[in-house]
């Protein structure tokens, strides 16, 4: 599956953005989809993941309560709605797919679980 992320940009603290990740291929609807982010000089970190049926999980410490992951299997697209953005949310955001599993497990917080990655979209939050 090929992934194309979009929707990033520059926003002031407290603002909102919605990222989209469009997927090609028939296996999208059965795959676990996720969003990761990577700030300059830091490792890529887990943000959120969603099962084929829409059950989601988040990195509780950093984004829970502010970000919402969702998917539209008819459109082969996964979304990340980001509200109450903070300067520390500044990063390149990547979408990822695990075509081998439709159910989210704890290991889906790890980059090695995913076999497809999008190119990333920059999110910059100014203070």
mmCIF file with all atom_site columns, C-alpha atoms in Angstrom:
data_model
loop_
_atom_site.group_PDB
_atom_site.id
_atom_site.type_symbol
_atom_site.label_atom_id
_atom_site.label_alt_id
_atom_site.label_comp_id
_atom_site.label_asym_id
_atom_site.label_entity_id
_atom_site.label_seq_id
_atom_site.pdbx_PDB_ins_code
_atom_site.Cartn_x
_atom_site.Cartn_y
_atom_site.Cartn_z
_atom_site.occupancy
_atom_site.B_iso_or_equiv
_atom_site.pdbx_formal_charge
_atom_site.auth_seq_id
_atom_site.auth_comp_id
_atom_site.auth_asym_id
_atom_site.auth_atom_id
_atom_site.pdbx_PDB_model_num
ATOM 1   C CA . UNK A 1 1   ? 0.000   0.000  0.000  1.00 0.00 ? 1   UNK A CA 1
ATOM 2   C CA . UNK A 1 2   ? 1.224   3.498  -0.825 1.00 0.00 ? 2   UNK A CA 1
ATOM 3   C CA . UNK A 1 3   ? 0.478   6.330  1.578  1.00 0.00 ? 3   UNK A CA 1
ATOM 4   C CA . UNK A 1 4   ? 0.219   10.060 0.898  1.00 0.00 ? 4   UNK A CA 1
ATOM 5   C CA . UNK A 1 5   ? 0.002   12.393 3.884  1.00 0.00 ? 5   UNK A CA 1
ATOM 6   C CA . UNK A 1 6   ? -1.262  15.963 3.660  1.00 0.00 ? 6   UNK A CA 1
ATOM 7   C CA . UNK A 1 7   ? -2.764  18.751 5.734  1.00 0.00 ? 7   UNK A CA 1
ATOM 8   C CA . UNK A 1 8   ? 0.226   20.036 7.626  1.00 0.00 ? 8   UNK A CA 1
ATOM 9   C CA . UNK A 1 9   ? 1.056   23.701 7.992  1.00 0.00 ? 9   UNK A CA 1
ATOM 10  C CA . UNK A 1 10  ? 1.813   26.587 10.318 1.00 0.00 ? 10  UNK A CA 1
ATOM 11  C CA . UNK A 1 11  ? -0.665  27.300 13.114 1.00 0.00 ? 11  UNK A CA 1
ATOM 12  C CA . UNK A 1 12  ? -0.655  29.310 16.311 1.00 0.00 ? 12  UNK A CA 1
ATOM 13  C CA . UNK A 1 13  ? -0.735  27.632 19.681 1.00 0.00 ? 13  UNK A CA 1
ATOM 14  C CA . UNK A 1 14  ? -4.284  26.674 20.573 1.00 0.00 ? 14  UNK A CA 1
ATOM 15  C CA . UNK A 1 15  ? -5.251  26.211 16.946 1.00 0.00 ? 15  UNK A CA 1
ATOM 16  C CA . UNK A 1 16  ? -6.301  23.125 15.031 1.00 0.00 ? 16  UNK A CA 1
ATOM 17  C CA . UNK A 1 17  ? -5.239  21.128 11.994 1.00 0.00 ? 17  UNK A CA 1
ATOM 18  C CA . UNK A 1 18  ? -6.552  17.997 10.333 1.00 0.00 ? 18  UNK A CA 1
ATOM 19  C CA . UNK A 1 19  ? -4.081  15.676 8.681  1.00 0.00 ? 19  UNK A CA 1
ATOM 20  C CA . UNK A 1 20  ? -5.133  13.208 6.009  1.00 0.00 ? 20  UNK A CA 1
ATOM 21  C CA . UNK A 1 21  ? -3.429  10.099 4.744  1.00 0.00 ? 21  UNK A CA 1
ATOM 22  C CA . UNK A 1 22  ? -4.699  8.657  1.492  1.00 0.00 ? 22  UNK A CA 1
ATOM 23  C CA . UNK A 1 23  ? -3.871  5.038  0.809  1.00 0.00 ? 23  UNK A CA 1
ATOM 24  C CA . UNK A 1 24  ? -3.808  3.053  -2.395 1.00 0.00 ? 24  UNK A CA 1
ATOM 25  C CA . UNK A 1 25  ? -4.377  -0.677 -2.525 1.00 0.00 ? 25  UNK A CA 1
ATOM 26  C CA . UNK A 1 26  ? -7.043  -3.127 -1.517 1.00 0.00 ? 26  UNK A CA 1
ATOM 27  C CA . UNK A 1 27  ? -5.578  -3.977 1.883  1.00 0.00 ? 27  UNK A CA 1
ATOM 28  C CA . UNK A 1 28  ? -6.239  -0.592 3.495  1.00 0.00 ? 28  UNK A CA 1
ATOM 29  C CA . UNK A 1 29  ? -9.574  -1.498 5.038  1.00 0.00 ? 29  UNK A CA 1
ATOM 30  C CA . UNK A 1 30  ? -8.091  -4.462 6.915  1.00 0.00 ? 30  UNK A CA 1
ATOM 31  C CA . UNK A 1 31  ? -4.893  -2.754 8.092  1.00 0.00 ? 31  UNK A CA 1
ATOM 32  C CA . UNK A 1 32  ? -3.996  -1.081 11.329 1.00 0.00 ? 32  UNK A CA 1
ATOM 33  C CA . UNK A 1 33  ? -3.234  2.548  10.520 1.00 0.00 ? 33  UNK A CA 1
ATOM 34  C CA . UNK A 1 34  ? -1.225  4.927  12.652 1.00 0.00 ? 34  UNK A CA 1
ATOM 35  C CA . UNK A 1 35  ? 0.309   8.358  12.958 1.00 0.00 ? 35  UNK A CA 1
ATOM 36  C CA . UNK A 1 36  ? 3.837   8.955  14.221 1.00 0.00 ? 36  UNK A CA 1
ATOM 37  C CA . UNK A 1 37  ? 5.777   12.191 14.485 1.00 0.00 ? 37  UNK A CA 1
ATOM 38  C CA . UNK A 1 38  ? 9.408   13.172 14.477 1.00 0.00 ? 38  UNK A CA 1
ATOM 39  C CA . UNK A 1 39  ? 10.800  16.435 15.776 1.00 0.00 ? 39  UNK A CA 1
ATOM 40  C CA . UNK A 1 40  ? 14.274  17.651 14.771 1.00 0.00 ? 40  UNK A CA 1
ATOM 41  C CA . UNK A 1 41  ? 16.971  15.700 16.546 1.00 0.00 ? 41  UNK A CA 1
ATOM 42  C CA . UNK A 1 42  ? 14.515  13.268 18.096 1.00 0.00 ? 42  UNK A CA 1
ATOM 43  C CA . UNK A 1 43  ? 13.370  9.748  17.376 1.00 0.00 ? 43  UNK A CA 1
ATOM 44  C CA . UNK A 1 44  ? 10.111  9.026  15.600 1.00 0.00 ? 44  UNK A CA 1
ATOM 45  C CA . UNK A 1 45  ? 7.407   8.651  18.219 1.00 0.00 ? 45  UNK A CA 1
ATOM 46  C CA . UNK A 1 46  ? 3.967   7.105  18.315 1.00 0.00 ? 46  UNK A CA 1
ATOM 47  C CA . UNK A 1 47  ? 0.929   9.379  18.262 1.00 0.00 ? 47  UNK A CA 1
ATOM 48  C CA . UNK A 1 48  ? -2.144  7.241  17.607 1.00 0.00 ? 48  UNK A CA 1
ATOM 49  C CA . UNK A 1 49  ? -3.338  4.051  15.927 1.00 0.00 ? 49  UNK A CA 1
ATOM 50  C CA . UNK A 1 50  ? -6.678  2.737  14.740 1.00 0.00 ? 50  UNK A CA 1
ATOM 51  C CA . UNK A 1 51  ? -7.932  -0.749 13.999 1.00 0.00 ? 51  UNK A CA 1
ATOM 52  C CA . UNK A 1 52  ? -9.833  -1.779 10.879 1.00 0.00 ? 52  UNK A CA 1
ATOM 53  C CA . UNK A 1 53  ? -13.098 -1.357 12.792 1.00 0.00 ? 53  UNK A CA 1
ATOM 54  C CA . UNK A 1 54  ? -12.283 2.078  14.195 1.00 0.00 ? 54  UNK A CA 1
ATOM 55  C CA . UNK A 1 55  ? -10.996 1.256  17.675 1.00 0.00 ? 55  UNK A CA 1
ATOM 56  C CA . UNK A 1 56  ? -8.287  3.758  18.518 1.00 0.00 ? 56  UNK A CA 1
ATOM 57  C CA . UNK A 1 57  ? -5.435  4.157  20.928 1.00 0.00 ? 57  UNK A CA 1
ATOM 58  C CA . UNK A 1 58  ? -3.232  7.144  21.717 1.00 0.00 ? 58  UNK A CA 1
ATOM 59  C CA . UNK A 1 59  ? -0.043  8.200  23.357 1.00 0.00 ? 59  UNK A CA 1
ATOM 60  C CA . UNK A 1 60  ? -1.787  9.259  26.541 1.00 0.00 ? 60  UNK A CA 1
ATOM 61  C CA . UNK A 1 61  ? 0.916   11.511 27.873 1.00 0.00 ? 61  UNK A CA 1
ATOM 62  C CA . UNK A 1 62  ? 1.264   13.784 24.900 1.00 0.00 ? 62  UNK A CA 1
ATOM 63  C CA . UNK A 1 63  ? -1.924  13.855 22.840 1.00 0.00 ? 63  UNK A CA 1
ATOM 64  C CA . UNK A 1 64  ? -4.848  12.124 24.487 1.00 0.00 ? 64  UNK A CA 1
ATOM 65  C CA . UNK A 1 65  ? -7.815  14.433 24.786 1.00 0.00 ? 65  UNK A CA 1
ATOM 66  C CA . UNK A 1 66  ? -6.499  16.751 22.079 1.00 0.00 ? 66  UNK A CA 1
ATOM 67  C CA . UNK A 1 67  ? -5.984  14.518 19.037 1.00 0.00 ? 67  UNK A CA 1
ATOM 68  C CA . UNK A 1 68  ? -8.477  12.175 17.384 1.00 0.00 ? 68  UNK A CA 1
ATOM 69  C CA . UNK A 1 69  ? -7.639  9.501  14.845 1.00 0.00 ? 69  UNK A CA 1
ATOM 70  C CA . UNK A 1 70  ? -10.341 8.266  12.507 1.00 0.00 ? 70  UNK A CA 1
ATOM 71  C CA . UNK A 1 71  ? -10.666 6.429  9.218  1.00 0.00 ? 71  UNK A CA 1
ATOM 72  C CA . UNK A 1 72  ? -12.975 6.200  6.239  1.00 0.00 ? 72  UNK A CA 1
ATOM 73  C CA . UNK A 1 73  ? -12.499 2.806  4.647  1.00 0.00 ? 73  UNK A CA 1
ATOM 74  C CA . UNK A 1 74  ? -14.687 3.767  1.686  1.00 0.00 ? 74  UNK A CA 1
ATOM 75  C CA . UNK A 1 75  ? -12.257 6.579  0.880  1.00 0.00 ? 75  UNK A CA 1
ATOM 76  C CA . UNK A 1 76  ? -9.090  4.670  1.868  1.00 0.00 ? 76  UNK A CA 1
ATOM 77  C CA . UNK A 1 77  ? -8.183  7.566  4.123  1.00 0.00 ? 77  UNK A CA 1
ATOM 78  C CA . UNK A 1 78  ? -7.113  7.964  7.727  1.00 0.00 ? 78  UNK A CA 1
ATOM 79  C CA . UNK A 1 79  ? -7.300  11.295 9.536  1.00 0.00 ? 79  UNK A CA 1
ATOM 80  C CA . UNK A 1 80  ? -5.723  12.949 12.529 1.00 0.00 ? 80  UNK A CA 1
ATOM 81  C CA . UNK A 1 81  ? -7.704  15.835 13.979 1.00 0.00 ? 81  UNK A CA 1
ATOM 82  C CA . UNK A 1 82  ? -5.405  17.914 16.143 1.00 0.00 ? 82  UNK A CA 1
ATOM 83  C CA . UNK A 1 83  ? -6.901  20.465 18.526 1.00 0.00 ? 83  UNK A CA 1
ATOM 84  C CA . UNK A 1 84  ? -5.398  22.708 21.204 1.00 0.00 ? 84  UNK A CA 1
ATOM 85  C CA . UNK A 1 85  ? -2.037  22.492 19.478 1.00 0.00 ? 85  UNK A CA 1
ATOM 86  C CA . UNK A 1 86  ? 1.093   23.288 21.450 1.00 0.00 ? 86  UNK A CA 1
ATOM 87  C CA . UNK A 1 87  ? 4.571   24.336 20.277 1.00 0.00 ? 87  UNK A CA 1
ATOM 88  C CA . UNK A 1 88  ? 5.854   20.918 21.403 1.00 0.00 ? 88  UNK A CA 1
ATOM 89  C CA . UNK A 1 89  ? 3.577   19.313 18.793 1.00 0.00 ? 89  UNK A CA 1
ATOM 90  C CA . UNK A 1 90  ? 5.852   20.735 16.097 1.00 0.00 ? 90  UNK A CA 1
ATOM 91  C CA . UNK A 1 91  ? 7.183   17.835 14.042 1.00 0.00 ? 91  UNK A CA 1
ATOM 92  C CA . UNK A 1 92  ? 6.957   15.996 10.761 1.00 0.00 ? 92  UNK A CA 1
ATOM 93  C CA . UNK A 1 93  ? 3.925   13.724 10.971 1.00 0.00 ? 93  UNK A CA 1
ATOM 94  C CA . UNK A 1 94  ? 3.986   10.336 9.247  1.00 0.00 ? 94  UNK A CA 1
ATOM 95  C CA . UNK A 1 95  ? 1.189   7.907  8.571  1.00 0.00 ? 95  UNK A CA 1
ATOM 96  C CA . UNK A 1 96  ? 1.888   4.195  8.578  1.00 0.00 ? 96  UNK A CA 1
ATOM 97  C CA . UNK A 1 97  ? 0.131   0.942  7.760  1.00 0.00 ? 97  UNK A CA 1
ATOM 98  C CA . UNK A 1 98  ? 0.432   -2.569 9.168  1.00 0.00 ? 98  UNK A CA 1
ATOM 99  C CA . UNK A 1 99  ? -1.180  -4.742 6.515  1.00 0.00 ? 99  UNK A CA 1
ATOM 100 C CA . UNK A 1 100 ? -0.566  -7.886 8.531  1.00 0.00 ? 100 UNK A CA 1
ATOM 101 C CA . UNK A 1 101 ? -2.945  -6.994 11.336 1.00 0.00 ? 101 UNK A CA 1
ATOM 102 C CA . UNK A 1 102 ? -6.343  -5.383 11.708 1.00 0.00 ? 102 UNK A CA 1
ATOM 103 C CA . UNK A 1 103 ? -6.378  -5.203 15.487 1.00 0.00 ? 103 UNK A CA 1
ATOM 104 C CA . UNK A 1 104 ? -4.282  -2.760 17.494 1.00 0.00 ? 104 UNK A CA 1
ATOM 105 C CA . UNK A 1 105 ? -1.886  -4.204 20.059 1.00 0.00 ? 105 UNK A CA 1
ATOM 106 C CA . UNK A 1 106 ? 0.657   -2.558 22.327 1.00 0.00 ? 106 UNK A CA 1
ATOM 107 C CA . UNK A 1 107 ? 3.400   -3.288 19.829 1.00 0.00 ? 107 UNK A CA 1
ATOM 108 C CA . UNK A 1 108 ? 1.721   -0.958 17.364 1.00 0.00 ? 108 UNK A CA 1
ATOM 109 C CA . UNK A 1 109 ? 3.391   1.820  19.305 1.00 0.00 ? 109 UNK A CA 1
ATOM 110 C CA . UNK A 1 110 ? 6.647   0.676  17.724 1.00 0.00 ? 110 UNK A CA 1
ATOM 111 C CA . UNK A 1 111 ? 7.802   1.654  14.241 1.00 0.00 ? 111 UNK A CA 1
ATOM 112 C CA . UNK A 1 112 ? 8.865   -1.892 13.370 1.00 0.00 ? 112 UNK A CA 1
ATOM 113 C CA . UNK A 1 113 ? 5.220   -3.047 13.263 1.00 0.00 ? 113 UNK A CA 1
ATOM 114 C CA . UNK A 1 114 ? 4.541   -1.085 10.087 1.00 0.00 ? 114 UNK A CA 1
ATOM 115 C CA . UNK A 1 115 ? 5.396   -2.109 6.549  1.00 0.00 ? 115 UNK A CA 1
ATOM 116 C CA . UNK A 1 116 ? 4.309   1.052  4.748  1.00 0.00 ? 116 UNK A CA 1
ATOM 117 C CA . UNK A 1 117 ? 5.050   4.700  5.471  1.00 0.00 ? 117 UNK A CA 1
ATOM 118 C CA . UNK A 1 118 ? 3.946   7.967  3.972  1.00 0.00 ? 118 UNK A CA 1
ATOM 119 C CA . UNK A 1 119 ? 6.351   10.760 3.107  1.00 0.00 ? 119 UNK A CA 1
ATOM 120 C CA . UNK A 1 120 ? 5.471   12.968 6.079  1.00 0.00 ? 120 UNK A CA 1
ATOM 121 C CA . UNK A 1 121 ? 3.817   16.350 6.442  1.00 0.00 ? 121 UNK A CA 1
ATOM 122 C CA . UNK A 1 122 ? 5.274   19.235 8.459  1.00 0.00 ? 122 UNK A CA 1
ATOM 123 C CA . UNK A 1 123 ? 3.296   20.678 11.352 1.00 0.00 ? 123 UNK A CA 1
ATOM 124 C CA . UNK A 1 124 ? 4.651   23.843 12.946 1.00 0.00 ? 124 UNK A CA 1
ATOM 125 C CA . UNK A 1 125 ? 2.982   25.389 15.988 1.00 0.00 ? 125 UNK A CA 1
ATOM 126 C CA . UNK A 1 126 ? 4.067   28.907 16.911 1.00 0.00 ? 126 UNK A CA 1
ATOM 127 C CA . UNK A 1 127 ? 3.869   30.244 20.450 1.00 0.00 ? 127 UNK A CA 1
#
